[in-house]
Each structure stands twice: as structure tokens, then as C-alpha cells.
mmCIF file with all atom_site columns, C-alpha atoms and ligand atoms in Angstrom:
data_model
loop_
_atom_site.group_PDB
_atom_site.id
_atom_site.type_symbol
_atom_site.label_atom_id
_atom_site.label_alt_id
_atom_site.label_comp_id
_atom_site.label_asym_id
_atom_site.label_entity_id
_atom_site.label_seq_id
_atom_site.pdbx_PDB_ins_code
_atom_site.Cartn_x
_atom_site.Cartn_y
_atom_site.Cartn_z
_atom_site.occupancy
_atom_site.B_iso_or_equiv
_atom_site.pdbx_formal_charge
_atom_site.auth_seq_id
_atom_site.auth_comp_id
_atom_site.auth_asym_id
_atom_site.auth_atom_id
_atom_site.pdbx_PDB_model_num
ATOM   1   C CA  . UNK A 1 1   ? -80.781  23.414 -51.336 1.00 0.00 ? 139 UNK A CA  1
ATOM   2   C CA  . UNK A 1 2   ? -84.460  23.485 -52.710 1.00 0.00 ? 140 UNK A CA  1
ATOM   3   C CA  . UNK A 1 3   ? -85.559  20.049 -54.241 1.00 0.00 ? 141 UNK A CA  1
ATOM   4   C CA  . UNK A 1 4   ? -85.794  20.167 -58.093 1.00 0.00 ? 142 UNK A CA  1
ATOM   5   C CA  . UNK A 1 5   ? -89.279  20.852 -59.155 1.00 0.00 ? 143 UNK A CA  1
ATOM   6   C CA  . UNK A 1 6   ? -90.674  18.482 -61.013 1.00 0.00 ? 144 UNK A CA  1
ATOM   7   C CA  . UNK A 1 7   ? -91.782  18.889 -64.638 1.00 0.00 ? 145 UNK A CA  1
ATOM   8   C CA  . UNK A 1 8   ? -95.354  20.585 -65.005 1.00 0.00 ? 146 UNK A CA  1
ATOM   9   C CA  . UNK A 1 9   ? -95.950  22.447 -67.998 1.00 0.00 ? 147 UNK A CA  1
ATOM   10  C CA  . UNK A 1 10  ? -97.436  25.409 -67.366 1.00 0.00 ? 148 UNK A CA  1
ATOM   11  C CA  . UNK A 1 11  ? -96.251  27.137 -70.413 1.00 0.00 ? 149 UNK A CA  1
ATOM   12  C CA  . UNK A 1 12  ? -100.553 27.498 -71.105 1.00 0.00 ? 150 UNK A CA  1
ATOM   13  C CA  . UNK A 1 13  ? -100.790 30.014 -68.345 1.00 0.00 ? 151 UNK A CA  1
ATOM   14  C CA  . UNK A 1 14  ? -98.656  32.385 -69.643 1.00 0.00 ? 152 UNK A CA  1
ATOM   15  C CA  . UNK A 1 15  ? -96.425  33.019 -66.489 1.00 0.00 ? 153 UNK A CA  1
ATOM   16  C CA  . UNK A 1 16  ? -93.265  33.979 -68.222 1.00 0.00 ? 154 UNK A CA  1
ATOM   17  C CA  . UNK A 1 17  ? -94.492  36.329 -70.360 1.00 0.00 ? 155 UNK A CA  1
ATOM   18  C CA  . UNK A 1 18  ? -93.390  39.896 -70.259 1.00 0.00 ? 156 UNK A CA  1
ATOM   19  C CA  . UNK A 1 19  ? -95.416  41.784 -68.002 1.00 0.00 ? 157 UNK A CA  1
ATOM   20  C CA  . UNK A 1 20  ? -93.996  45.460 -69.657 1.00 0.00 ? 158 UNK A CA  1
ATOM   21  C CA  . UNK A 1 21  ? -95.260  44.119 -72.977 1.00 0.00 ? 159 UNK A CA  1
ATOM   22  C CA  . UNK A 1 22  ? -98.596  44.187 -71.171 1.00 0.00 ? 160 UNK A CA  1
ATOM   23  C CA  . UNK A 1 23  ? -100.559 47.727 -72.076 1.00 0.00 ? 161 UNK A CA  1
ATOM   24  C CA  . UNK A 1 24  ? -100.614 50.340 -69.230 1.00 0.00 ? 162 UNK A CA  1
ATOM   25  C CA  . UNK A 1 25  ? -104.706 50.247 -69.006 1.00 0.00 ? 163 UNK A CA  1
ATOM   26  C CA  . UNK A 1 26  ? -106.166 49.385 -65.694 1.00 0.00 ? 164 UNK A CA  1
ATOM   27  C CA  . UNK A 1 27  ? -109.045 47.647 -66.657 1.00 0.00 ? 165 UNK A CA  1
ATOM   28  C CA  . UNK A 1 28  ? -107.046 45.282 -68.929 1.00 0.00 ? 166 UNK A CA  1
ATOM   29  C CA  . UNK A 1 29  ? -104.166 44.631 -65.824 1.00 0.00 ? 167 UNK A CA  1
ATOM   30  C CA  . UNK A 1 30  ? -107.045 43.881 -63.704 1.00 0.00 ? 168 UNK A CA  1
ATOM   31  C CA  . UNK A 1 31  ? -108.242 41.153 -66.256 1.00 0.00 ? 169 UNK A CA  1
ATOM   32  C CA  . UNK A 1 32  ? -104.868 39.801 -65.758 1.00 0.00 ? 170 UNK A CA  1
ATOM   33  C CA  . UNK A 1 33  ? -104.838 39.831 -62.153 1.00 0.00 ? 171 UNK A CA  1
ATOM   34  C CA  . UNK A 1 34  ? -108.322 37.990 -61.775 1.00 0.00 ? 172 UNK A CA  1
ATOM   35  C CA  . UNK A 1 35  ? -107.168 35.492 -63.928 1.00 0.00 ? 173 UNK A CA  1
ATOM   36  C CA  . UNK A 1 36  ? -103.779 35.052 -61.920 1.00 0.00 ? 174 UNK A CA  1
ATOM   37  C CA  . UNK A 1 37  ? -106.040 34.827 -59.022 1.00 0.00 ? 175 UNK A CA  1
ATOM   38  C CA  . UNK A 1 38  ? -107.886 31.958 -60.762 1.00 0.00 ? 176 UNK A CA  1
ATOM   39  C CA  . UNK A 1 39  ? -105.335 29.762 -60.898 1.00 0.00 ? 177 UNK A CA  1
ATOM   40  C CA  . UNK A 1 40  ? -104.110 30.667 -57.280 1.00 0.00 ? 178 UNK A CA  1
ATOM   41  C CA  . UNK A 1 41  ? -107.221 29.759 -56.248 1.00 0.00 ? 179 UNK A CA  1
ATOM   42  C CA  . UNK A 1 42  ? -107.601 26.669 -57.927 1.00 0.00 ? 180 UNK A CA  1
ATOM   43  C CA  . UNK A 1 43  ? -104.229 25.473 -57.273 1.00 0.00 ? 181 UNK A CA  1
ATOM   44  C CA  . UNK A 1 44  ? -104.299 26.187 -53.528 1.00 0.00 ? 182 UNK A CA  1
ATOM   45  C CA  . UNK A 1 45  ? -107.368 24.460 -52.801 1.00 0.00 ? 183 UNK A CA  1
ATOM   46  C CA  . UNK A 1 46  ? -106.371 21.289 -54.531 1.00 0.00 ? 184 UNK A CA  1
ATOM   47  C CA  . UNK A 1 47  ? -103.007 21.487 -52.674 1.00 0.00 ? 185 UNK A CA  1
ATOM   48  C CA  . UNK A 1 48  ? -105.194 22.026 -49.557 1.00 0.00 ? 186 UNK A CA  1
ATOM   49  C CA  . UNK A 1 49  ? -107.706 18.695 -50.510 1.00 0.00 ? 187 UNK A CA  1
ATOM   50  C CA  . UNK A 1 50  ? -104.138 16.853 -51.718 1.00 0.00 ? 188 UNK A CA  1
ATOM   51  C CA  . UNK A 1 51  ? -102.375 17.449 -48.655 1.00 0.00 ? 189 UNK A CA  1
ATOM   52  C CA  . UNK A 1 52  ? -105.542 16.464 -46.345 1.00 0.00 ? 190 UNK A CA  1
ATOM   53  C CA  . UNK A 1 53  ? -105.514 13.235 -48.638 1.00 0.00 ? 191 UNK A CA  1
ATOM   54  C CA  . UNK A 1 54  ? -101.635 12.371 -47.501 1.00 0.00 ? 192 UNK A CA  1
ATOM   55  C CA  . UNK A 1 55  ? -102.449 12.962 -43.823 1.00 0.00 ? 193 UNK A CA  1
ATOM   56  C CA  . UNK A 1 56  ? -105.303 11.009 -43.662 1.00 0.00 ? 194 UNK A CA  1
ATOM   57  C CA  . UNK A 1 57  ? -103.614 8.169  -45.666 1.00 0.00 ? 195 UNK A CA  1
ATOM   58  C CA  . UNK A 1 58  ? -100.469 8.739  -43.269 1.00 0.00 ? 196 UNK A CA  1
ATOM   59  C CA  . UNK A 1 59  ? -102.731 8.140  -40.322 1.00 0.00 ? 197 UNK A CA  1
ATOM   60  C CA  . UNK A 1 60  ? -104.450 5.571  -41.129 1.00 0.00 ? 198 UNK A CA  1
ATOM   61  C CA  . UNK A 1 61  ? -101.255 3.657  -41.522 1.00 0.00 ? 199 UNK A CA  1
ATOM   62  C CA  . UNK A 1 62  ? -100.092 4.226  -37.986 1.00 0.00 ? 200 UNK A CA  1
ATOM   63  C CA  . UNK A 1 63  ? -97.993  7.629  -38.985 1.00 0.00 ? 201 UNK A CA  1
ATOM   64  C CA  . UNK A 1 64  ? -98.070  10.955 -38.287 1.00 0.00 ? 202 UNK A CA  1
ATOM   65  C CA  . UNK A 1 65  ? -100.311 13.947 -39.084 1.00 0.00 ? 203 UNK A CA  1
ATOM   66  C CA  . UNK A 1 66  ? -97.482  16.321 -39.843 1.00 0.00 ? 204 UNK A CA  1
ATOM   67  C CA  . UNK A 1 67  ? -93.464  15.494 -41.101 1.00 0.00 ? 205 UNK A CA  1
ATOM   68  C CA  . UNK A 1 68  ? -91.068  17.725 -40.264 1.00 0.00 ? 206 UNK A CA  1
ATOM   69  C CA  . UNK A 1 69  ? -88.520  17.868 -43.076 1.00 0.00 ? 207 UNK A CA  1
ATOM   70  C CA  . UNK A 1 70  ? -91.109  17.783 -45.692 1.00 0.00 ? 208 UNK A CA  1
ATOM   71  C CA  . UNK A 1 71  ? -92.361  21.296 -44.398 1.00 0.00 ? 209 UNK A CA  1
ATOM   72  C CA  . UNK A 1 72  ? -88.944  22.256 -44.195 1.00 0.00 ? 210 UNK A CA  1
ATOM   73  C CA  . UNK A 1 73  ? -88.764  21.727 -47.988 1.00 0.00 ? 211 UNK A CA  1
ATOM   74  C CA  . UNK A 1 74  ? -92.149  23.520 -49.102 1.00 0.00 ? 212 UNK A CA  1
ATOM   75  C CA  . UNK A 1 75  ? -90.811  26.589 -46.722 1.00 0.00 ? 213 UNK A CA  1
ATOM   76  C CA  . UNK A 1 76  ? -87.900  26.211 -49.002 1.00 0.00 ? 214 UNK A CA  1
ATOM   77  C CA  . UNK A 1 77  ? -89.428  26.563 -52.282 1.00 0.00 ? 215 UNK A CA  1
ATOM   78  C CA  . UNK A 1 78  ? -91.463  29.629 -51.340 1.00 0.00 ? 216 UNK A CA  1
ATOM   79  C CA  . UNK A 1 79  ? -87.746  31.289 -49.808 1.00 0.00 ? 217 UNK A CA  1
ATOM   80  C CA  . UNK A 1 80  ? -87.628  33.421 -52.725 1.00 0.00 ? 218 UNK A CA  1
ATOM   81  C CA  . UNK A 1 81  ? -90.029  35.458 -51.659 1.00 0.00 ? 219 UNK A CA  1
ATOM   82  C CA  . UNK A 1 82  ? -88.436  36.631 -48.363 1.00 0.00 ? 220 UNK A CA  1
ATOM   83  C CA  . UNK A 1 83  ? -90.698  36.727 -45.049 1.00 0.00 ? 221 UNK A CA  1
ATOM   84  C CA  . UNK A 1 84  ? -93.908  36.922 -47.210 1.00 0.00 ? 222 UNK A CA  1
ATOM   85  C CA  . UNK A 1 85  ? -92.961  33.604 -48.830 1.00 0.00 ? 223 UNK A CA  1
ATOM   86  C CA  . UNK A 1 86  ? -92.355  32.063 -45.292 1.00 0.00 ? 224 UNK A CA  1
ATOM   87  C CA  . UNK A 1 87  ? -95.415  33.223 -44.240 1.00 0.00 ? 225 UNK A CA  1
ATOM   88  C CA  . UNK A 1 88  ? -97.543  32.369 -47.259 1.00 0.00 ? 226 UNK A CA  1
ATOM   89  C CA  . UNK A 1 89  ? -95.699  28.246 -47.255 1.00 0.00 ? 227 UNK A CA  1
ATOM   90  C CA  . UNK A 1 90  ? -97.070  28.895 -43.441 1.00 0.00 ? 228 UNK A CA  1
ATOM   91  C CA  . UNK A 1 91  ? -100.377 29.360 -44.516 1.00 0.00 ? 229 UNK A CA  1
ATOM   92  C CA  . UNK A 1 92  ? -100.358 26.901 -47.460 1.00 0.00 ? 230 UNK A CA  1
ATOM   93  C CA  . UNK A 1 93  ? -99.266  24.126 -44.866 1.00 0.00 ? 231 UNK A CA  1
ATOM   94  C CA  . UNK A 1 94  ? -102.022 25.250 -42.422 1.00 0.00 ? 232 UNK A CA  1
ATOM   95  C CA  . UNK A 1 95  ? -105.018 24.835 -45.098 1.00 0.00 ? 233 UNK A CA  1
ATOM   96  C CA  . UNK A 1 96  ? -103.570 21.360 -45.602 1.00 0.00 ? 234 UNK A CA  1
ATOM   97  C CA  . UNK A 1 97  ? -103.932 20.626 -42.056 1.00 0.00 ? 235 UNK A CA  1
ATOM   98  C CA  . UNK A 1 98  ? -107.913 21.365 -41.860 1.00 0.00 ? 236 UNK A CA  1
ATOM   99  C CA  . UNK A 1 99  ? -110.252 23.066 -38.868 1.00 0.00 ? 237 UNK A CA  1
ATOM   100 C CA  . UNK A 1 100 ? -107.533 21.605 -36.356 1.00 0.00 ? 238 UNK A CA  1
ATOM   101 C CA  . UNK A 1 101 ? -104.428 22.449 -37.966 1.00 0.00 ? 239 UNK A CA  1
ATOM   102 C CA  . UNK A 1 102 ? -102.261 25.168 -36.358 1.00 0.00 ? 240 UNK A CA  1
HETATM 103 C C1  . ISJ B 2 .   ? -98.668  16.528 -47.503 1.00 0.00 ? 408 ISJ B C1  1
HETATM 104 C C2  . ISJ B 2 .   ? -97.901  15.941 -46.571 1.00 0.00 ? 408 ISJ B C2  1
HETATM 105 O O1  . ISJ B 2 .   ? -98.260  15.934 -45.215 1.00 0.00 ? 408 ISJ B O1  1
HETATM 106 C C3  . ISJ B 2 .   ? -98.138  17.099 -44.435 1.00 0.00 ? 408 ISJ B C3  1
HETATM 107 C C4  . ISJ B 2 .   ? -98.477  18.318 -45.204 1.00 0.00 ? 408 ISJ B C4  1
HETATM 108 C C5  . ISJ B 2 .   ? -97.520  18.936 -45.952 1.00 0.00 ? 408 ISJ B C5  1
HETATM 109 C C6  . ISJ B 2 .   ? -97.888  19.943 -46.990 1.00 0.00 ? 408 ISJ B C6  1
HETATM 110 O O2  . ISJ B 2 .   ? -99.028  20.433 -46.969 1.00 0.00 ? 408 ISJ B O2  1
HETATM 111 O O3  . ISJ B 2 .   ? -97.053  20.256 -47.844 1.00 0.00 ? 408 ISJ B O3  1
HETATM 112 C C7  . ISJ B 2 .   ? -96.166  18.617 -45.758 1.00 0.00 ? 408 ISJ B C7  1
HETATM 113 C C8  . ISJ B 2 .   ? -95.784  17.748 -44.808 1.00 0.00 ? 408 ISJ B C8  1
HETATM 114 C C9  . ISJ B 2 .   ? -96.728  17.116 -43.874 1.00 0.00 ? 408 ISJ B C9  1
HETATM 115 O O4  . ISJ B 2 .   ? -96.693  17.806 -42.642 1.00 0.00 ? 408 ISJ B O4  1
HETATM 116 C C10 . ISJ B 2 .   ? -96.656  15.248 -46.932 1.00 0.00 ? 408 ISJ B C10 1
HETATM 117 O O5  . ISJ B 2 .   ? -96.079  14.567 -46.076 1.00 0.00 ? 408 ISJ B O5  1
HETATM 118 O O6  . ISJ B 2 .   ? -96.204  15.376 -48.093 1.00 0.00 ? 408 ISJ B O6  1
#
């Protein structure tokens, strides 16, 4: 159903390691959590400036703002994740859109 992702190495960041291996100290979890956040961060606004790129590049080229079935796909990919995945690929696809964007 979901496209196959493509092949980014993120094996740097550490995402697959086991959290339970992870001390029980709040101050050293928290560390963990900023630097997830970090890379949240960073990622969603370059998604946001990449996907503001496409549109514009779209329009200027006689297209449309927004397609359709390629939403359909990112609101595929974050599935996984139940209603809060729907609604954060919701919000993901909004900050692409800019001021104007619903
Ligand atoms: C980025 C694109 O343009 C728009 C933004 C999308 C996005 O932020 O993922 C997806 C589809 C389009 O509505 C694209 O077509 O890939």
C-alpha cells in the first residue's frame, strides 16, 4: 500500500536503538528527547522549505499548487501512527503549503 521508502541512512541518529537499554534517569531521557526534537525540527522545516520549492516550481509551469494522490501517499506513510499520524501528515502538508495553505 505505502510506497517503499527510499534509502536514507539514518543509522547516525541512533533511532533503532533500544530505548530500555537507556538508564531510568530523567535528566539523561530528557537529553534524549531534546535531541529527538532536534532532528524533528530540522527535518520538518526543510520538508516545509522542500515542499514550498515543488509548488512554486509546479506553478510556474502552468500546474497546480496541491496533487491529490501525492498527499494521499504522505497520509499513508504516517498511518502507523493511527489518528495522530493523520493528523500530524495533516499538519506536515499544511507547513508545506505556506501563510495561505489550509
Ligand atoms: C511537495 C509536493 O507538492 C504538494 C505538497 C506535498 C507535500 O508537502 O508532501 C504533496 C503534494 C502536493 O500537494 C509534491 O507534489 O510532491
Amino acid at each position: 500500500m505505502t510506497d517503499p521508502q527510499p534509502p536514507i541512512d539514518l543509522s547516525s541518529y541512533n533511532l533503532d536503538d533500544d530505548v530500555s537499554a537507556l538508564p531510568d534517569d530523567i535528566d539523561v531521557l530528557r537529553l534524549e528527547i531534546d535531541r529527538l526534537d532536534a532532528v524533528i525540527l530540522g527535518a520538518i522545516k526543510r520538508r516545509s522549505a522542500v515542499s514550498k520549492k515543488i509548488g512554486a516550481a509546479r506553478m510556474a509551469s502552468g500546474g497546480p499548487r496541491l496533487v491529490h494522490s501525492r498527499e494521499v501517499k504522505v497520509l499513508d506513510r504516517f498511518a502507523e501512527l493511527g489518528q495522530e499520524g493523520h493528523t500530524l501528515a495533516m499538519l506536515l502538508l499544511r507547513l508545506g503549503r505556506g501563510p495561505l495553505g489550509r
